[in-house]
Amino acid sequence: MNGLLLLCLLLYVGGQRSSACQQPCSCQGSAVNCSSRSLTSSSLPTSFPVGTTHLHLHSNLLTSLPNGLLDGLPSLRSVTLHNNSWVCDCGVLYLRAWLLRQPTTSVSHHGVKCSSPPELRGRLVVYLTEEEVLESCHYWYCDLALASQVCLFVFVVVQAALLVALLVFLKRFERLSKEARRTAEESFTAGEGPGENSYTSLKGDIN
Ligand SMILES: *[C@@H]1O[C@H](CO)[C@@H](O)[C@H](O)[C@H]1NC(C)=O
């Protein structure tokens, strides 16, 4: 019974939290006002009340919208995003895709402009082509892939060099051991030789 009560309380608190107004925004009914609060992409609340209908995010320092931030808000009717410092690289793809999904009347597309990179400054985010966005992207994973390819190449070359060195060493070892065996045989027969010689010469002396 107590456990059930605790569970209900936890659910209640959890429910409260997800629908509560997040600092530093202010809420009036289903309208959430986060405008003019010097919010950056990292200080922006990570979620908004599920029933939010109007969301004001304009006049902040936002450079990108975290992926999925505006998903899961079924009642959302308007979002203001103008007057921010949108960076139009890979990070803008979510914002651009979200804007493209909206009916033009629900949101003011016209204020959502790139502030960087320089070649895209002043451009409307919604009208950026995918190529333009991707061109300005820094593909760190491509660099990583290239670096790993180079590492792999170097690794293979080193392996090949080691293998060649090993083969050369084995060849030389084989030759040396063959030589050693031959000299051992030679010295053995040579050692027998003089014995025999001395024996025969001894025999000769006796005779
Ligand atoms: C939203 O908040 C800002 C900053 O506190 C305020 O200036 C503005 O009037 C508010 N807008 C609305 C629609 O409440």
Coordinates of N, CA and C in Angstrom, one line a residue, residues 10-136:
L10 N 5.8 9.4 -7.0 CA 7.0 9.5 -8.0 C 6.4 9.9 -9.4
L11 N 5.4 9.2 -9.8 CA 4.8 9.4 -11.1 C 4.3 10.9 -11.2
Y12 N 3.7 11.3 -10.1 CA 3.1 12.7 -10.0 C 4.2 13.7 -10.2
V13 N 5.3 13.5 -9.4 CA 6.5 14.4 -9.4 C 7.1 14.4 -10.8
G14 N 7.3 13.2 -11.4 CA 7.8 13.0 -12.7 C 7.0 13.8 -13.7
G15 N 5.7 13.6 -13.6 CA 4.7 14.2 -14.6 C 4.8 15.7 -14.4
Q16 N 4.9 16.2 -13.2 CA 5.0 17.6 -12.9 C 6.2 18.2 -13.6
R17 N 7.3 17.4 -13.5 CA 8.6 17.9 -14.0 C 8.5 18.1 -15.5
S18 N 8.0 17.1 -16.2 CA 8.0 17.2 -17.7 C 7.1 18.3 -18.2
S19 N 6.1 18.6 -17.4 CA 5.1 19.7 -17.9 C 5.4 21.0 -17.2
A20 N 6.4 21.0 -16.3 CA 6.6 22.3 -15.6 C 7.3 23.3 -16.5
C21 N 7.2 24.5 -16.2 CA 7.9 25.6 -16.9 C 9.4 25.6 -16.5
Q22 N 10.2 25.5 -17.5 CA 11.7 25.4 -17.3 C 12.3 26.8 -17.1
Q23 N 13.1 26.9 -16.1 CA 13.9 28.1 -16.0 C 14.8 28.3 -17.2
P24 N 15.2 29.4 -17.6 CA 14.7 30.8 -17.2 C 13.5 31.3 -18.0
C25 N 12.8 30.4 -18.6 CA 11.6 30.8 -19.4 C 10.5 31.2 -18.4
S26 N 9.5 31.9 -19.0 CA 8.3 32.1 -18.2 C 7.1 31.6 -19.0
C27 N 6.1 31.1 -18.3 CA 5.0 30.4 -19.0 C 3.7 31.2 -18.6
Q28 N 2.9 31.3 -19.6 CA 1.5 31.9 -19.4 C 0.6 31.0 -20.2
G29 N -0.2 30.2 -19.4 CA -1.0 29.2 -20.0 C -0.1 28.2 -20.8
S30 N -0.4 28.0 -22.1 CA 0.4 27.1 -22.9 C 1.4 27.8 -23.7
A31 N 1.7 29.1 -23.4 CA 2.7 29.9 -24.1 C 4.0 29.9 -23.3
V32 N 5.1 29.5 -23.9 CA 6.4 29.5 -23.2 C 7.2 30.6 -23.7
N33 N 7.7 31.5 -22.9 CA 8.5 32.6 -23.4 C 9.9 32.5 -22.9
C34 N 10.8 32.1 -23.8 CA 12.2 32.0 -23.6 C 13.0 33.1 -24.3
S35 N 12.3 34.1 -24.8 CA 12.9 35.1 -25.6 C 13.7 36.1 -24.8
S36 N 14.7 36.7 -25.4 CA 15.5 37.8 -24.8 C 16.1 37.4 -23.5
R37 N 16.7 36.2 -23.4 CA 17.2 35.7 -22.1 C 18.7 35.3 -22.3
S38 N 19.3 35.8 -23.4 CA 20.7 35.4 -23.7 C 21.0 33.9 -23.7
L39 N 20.0 33.2 -24.1 CA 20.1 31.7 -24.1 C 21.1 31.3 -25.2
T40 N 22.0 30.3 -24.8 CA 22.8 29.7 -25.9 C 22.2 28.3 -26.1
S41 N 22.8 27.6 -27.1 CA 22.3 26.3 -27.4 C 22.4 25.3 -26.2
S42 N 23.4 25.6 -25.4 CA 23.6 24.7 -24.2 C 22.9 25.1 -23.0
S43 N 22.5 26.4 -22.9 CA 21.7 26.8 -21.7 C 20.2 26.8 -22.0
L44 N 19.9 26.4 -23.2 CA 18.4 26.3 -23.5 C 17.8 25.1 -22.8
P45 N 16.6 25.2 -22.3 CA 16.0 24.0 -21.6 C 16.0 22.8 -22.6
T46 N 16.1 21.6 -22.0 CA 16.2 20.5 -22.9 C 14.8 19.9 -23.3
S47 N 13.8 20.4 -22.6 CA 12.4 20.0 -23.0 C 11.5 21.1 -22.6
F48 N 10.3 21.1 -23.3 CA 9.2 22.1 -23.0 C 8.0 21.3 -22.6
P49 N 7.1 22.0 -21.8 CA 5.8 21.3 -21.5 C 5.1 20.7 -22.7
V50 N 4.6 19.5 -22.5 CA 4.0 18.8 -23.7 C 2.9 19.6 -24.4
G51 N 2.2 20.4 -23.6 CA 1.0 21.1 -24.1 C 1.4 22.4 -24.7
T52 N 2.7 22.8 -24.8 CA 3.1 24.1 -25.3 C 2.4 24.4 -26.7
T53 N 1.8 25.5 -26.8 CA 1.3 25.9 -28.1 C 2.1 27.0 -28.8
H54 N 2.6 27.9 -28.0 CA 3.4 29.0 -28.5 C 4.8 29.0 -27.8
L55 N 5.8 29.0 -28.6 CA 7.2 29.0 -28.0 C 8.0 30.2 -28.5
H56 N 8.4 31.0 -27.6 CA 9.2 32.2 -28.0 C 10.7 31.9 -27.7
L57 N 11.5 31.8 -28.8 CA 12.9 31.5 -28.6 C 13.8 32.6 -29.3
H58 N 13.1 33.7 -29.8 CA 13.8 34.7 -30.5 C 14.6 35.6 -29.6
S59 N 15.5 36.3 -30.2 CA 16.4 37.3 -29.5 C 17.2 36.6 -28.4
N60 N 17.9 35.6 -28.8 CA 18.8 34.9 -27.9 C 20.2 34.8 -28.6
L61 N 21.0 33.9 -28.1 CA 22.3 33.7 -28.7 C 22.4 32.2 -29.2
L62 N 21.3 31.7 -29.7 CA 21.2 30.3 -30.1 C 22.1 30.1 -31.4
T63 N 22.9 29.1 -31.5 CA 23.7 28.8 -32.7 C 23.1 27.6 -33.4
S64 N 22.4 26.7 -32.6 CA 21.8 25.5 -33.2 C 20.7 25.1 -32.3
L65 N 19.7 24.3 -32.9 CA 18.7 23.7 -32.1 C 19.1 22.3 -31.8
P66 N 19.1 21.9 -30.5 CA 19.4 20.4 -30.2 C 18.5 19.5 -31.0
N67 N 19.0 18.4 -31.5 CA 18.2 17.5 -32.3 C 17.0 17.1 -31.5
G68 N 15.8 17.1 -32.2 CA 14.6 16.6 -31.5 C 14.0 17.5 -30.5
L69 N 14.5 18.7 -30.3 CA 14.0 19.6 -29.3 C 12.5 19.9 -29.5
L70 N 12.1 20.1 -30.7 CA 10.7 20.6 -31.0 C 9.8 19.4 -31.4
D71 N 10.4 18.2 -31.3 CA 9.6 17.0 -31.6 C 8.8 16.6 -30.3
G72 N 7.7 16.0 -30.4 CA 7.0 15.6 -29.3 C 6.2 16.7 -28.6
L73 N 6.0 17.8 -29.4 CA 5.1 18.9 -28.9 C 3.9 19.0 -29.9
P74 N 2.9 18.1 -29.7 CA 1.9 18.0 -30.7 C 1.0 19.2 -30.8
S75 N 1.0 20.0 -29.8 CA 0.0 21.2 -29.8 C 0.7 22.4 -30.3
L76 N 2.0 22.3 -30.6 CA 2.8 23.5 -31.0 C 2.2 24.2 -32.2
R77 N 1.9 25.5 -32.1 CA 1.4 26.2 -33.3 C 2.3 27.3 -33.8
S78 N 3.1 27.9 -32.9 CA 4.0 28.9 -33.4 C 5.3 28.9 -32.6
V79 N 6.4 29.1 -33.3 CA 7.7 29.2 -32.7 C 8.4 30.4 -33.2
T80 N 8.9 31.2 -32.4 CA 9.7 32.4 -32.9 C 11.2 32.0 -32.7
L81 N 11.9 32.2 -33.8 CA 13.3 31.7 -33.8 C 14.3 32.9 -34.3
H82 N 13.7 34.0 -34.7 CA 14.5 35.0 -35.4 C 15.4 35.7 -34.3
N83 N 16.4 36.5 -34.9 CA 17.3 37.2 -34.1 C 18.1 36.3 -33.1
N84 N 18.7 35.3 -33.7 CA 19.7 34.4 -33.0 C 20.9 34.3 -33.9
S85 N 21.9 33.7 -33.4 CA 23.2 33.6 -34.2 C 23.3 32.2 -34.8
W86 N 22.4 31.8 -35.6 CA 22.4 30.5 -36.2 C 23.7 30.2 -37.0
V87 N 24.3 29.1 -36.7 CA 25.5 28.7 -37.4 C 25.1 27.6 -38.5
C88 N 25.3 28.0 -39.7 CA 24.7 27.1 -40.8 C 25.7 26.1 -41.3
D89 N 26.1 25.1 -40.4 CA 26.8 24.0 -40.8 C 26.0 22.7 -40.5
C90 N 26.6 21.6 -40.3 CA 25.8 20.4 -40.1 C 24.8 20.5 -39.0
G91 N 25.1 21.3 -38.0 CA 24.3 21.5 -36.8 C 22.9 22.2 -37.1
V92 N 22.8 22.8 -38.3 CA 21.6 23.5 -38.7 C 20.6 22.6 -39.4
L93 N 21.0 21.3 -39.7 CA 20.2 20.4 -40.4 C 18.8 20.1 -39.8
Y94 N 18.9 20.0 -38.4 CA 17.6 19.7 -37.7 C 16.7 20.9 -37.8
L95 N 17.2 22.1 -37.5 CA 16.4 23.3 -37.6 C 15.8 23.5 -39.0
R96 N 16.7 23.3 -40.0 CA 16.2 23.4 -41.4 C 15.1 22.4 -41.7
A97 N 15.3 21.2 -41.4 CA 14.3 20.1 -41.6 C 13.0 20.4 -40.9
W98 N 13.2 20.9 -39.7 CA 11.9 21.3 -38.9 C 11.2 22.4 -39.6
L99 N 11.9 23.4 -40.0 CA 11.3 24.6 -40.7 C 10.6 24.1 -41.9
L100 N 11.2 23.2 -42.7 CA 10.6 22.8 -43.9 C 9.4 22.0 -43.7
R101 N 9.2 21.4 -42.5 CA 8.0 20.6 -42.2 C 6.9 21.5 -41.8
Q102 N 7.1 22.7 -41.4 CA 6.1 23.6 -40.9 C 5.3 24.3 -42.1
P103 N 4.0 24.5 -41.9 CA 3.3 25.3 -42.8 C 3.9 26.7 -42.7
T104 N 4.0 27.4 -43.8 CA 4.7 28.8 -43.8 C 4.0 29.8 -42.9
T105 N 2.7 29.5 -42.6 CA 2.0 30.5 -41.8 C 2.3 30.4 -40.3
S106 N 2.8 29.2 -39.9 CA 2.9 28.9 -38.4 C 4.1 29.5 -37.8
V107 N 5.1 29.9 -38.6 CA 6.4 30.3 -38.1 C 6.9 31.4 -39.0
S108 N 7.6 32.3 -38.4 CA 8.2 33.4 -39.2 C 9.6 32.9 -39.8
H109 N 9.5 32.2 -40.9 CA 10.8 31.7 -41.6 C 11.7 32.8 -41.8
H110 N 11.2 34.0 -42.0 CA 12.0 35.1 -42.6 C 13.0 35.7 -41.7
G111 N 12.8 35.5 -40.4 CA 13.8 36.0 -39.5 C 14.9 35.0 -39.2
V112 N 14.8 33.8 -39.6 CA 15.7 32.7 -39.2 C 16.9 32.7 -40.2
K113 N 17.9 33.5 -39.9 CA 19.0 33.7 -40.8 C 20.3 33.2 -40.2
C114 N 21.2 32.8 -41.2 CA 22.6 32.3 -40.7 C 23.4 33.5 -40.3
S115 N 24.2 33.4 -39.2 CA 25.1 34.4 -38.9 C 26.5 34.0 -39.2
S116 N 26.7 32.7 -39.4 CA 28.0 32.1 -39.9 C 27.7 30.8 -40.6
P117 N 28.6 30.3 -41.4 CA 29.9 30.8 -41.8 C 29.8 32.0 -42.7
P118 N 30.9 32.8 -43.0 CA 30.8 34.1 -43.7 C 30.0 34.0 -45.0
E119 N 30.3 32.9 -45.8 CA 29.7 32.8 -47.1 C 28.2 32.5 -47.1
L120 N 27.7 32.2 -45.9 CA 26.2 32.0 -45.8 C 25.5 33.0 -44.9
R121 N 26.3 34.0 -44.4 CA 25.7 35.0 -43.5 C 24.6 35.7 -44.2
G122 N 23.5 35.8 -43.4 CA 22.3 36.6 -43.9 C 21.4 35.7 -44.7
R123 N 21.7 34.5 -45.0 CA 20.9 33.6 -45.8 C 19.8 33.0 -44.9
L124 N 18.6 32.8 -45.4 CA 17.5 32.2 -44.7 C 17.8 30.7 -44.5
V125 N 17.7 30.3 -43.3 CA 18.0 28.8 -43.0 C 17.1 27.9 -43.9
V126 N 15.8 28.3 -44.0 CA 14.9 27.4 -44.7 C 15.2 27.2 -46.2
Y127 N 15.9 28.2 -46.7 CA 16.2 28.2 -48.2 C 17.6 27.7 -48.5
L128 N 18.3 27.3 -47.5 CA 19.6 26.7 -47.7 C 19.5 25.4 -48.5
T129 N 20.3 25.1 -49.5 CA 20.3 23.8 -50.1 C 21.1 22.8 -49.2
E130 N 20.8 21.6 -49.4 CA 21.5 20.6 -48.6 C 23.0 20.6 -48.9
E131 N 23.3 20.8 -50.2 CA 24.8 20.9 -50.6 C 25.5 22.0 -49.9
E132 N 24.8 23.2 -49.8 CA 25.5 24.3 -49.2 C 25.8 24.0 -47.7
V133 N 24.8 23.4 -47.1 CA 25.1 23.0 -45.7 C 26.2 22.0 -45.5
L134 N 26.1 21.0 -46.4 CA 27.1 19.9 -46.2 C 28.5 20.4 -46.6
E135 N 28.6 21.3 -47.6 CA 29.9 21.9 -48.0 C 30.6 22.5 -46.8
S136 N 29.8 23.2 -46.0 CA 30.5 23.9 -44.9 C 30.7 23.0 -43.6

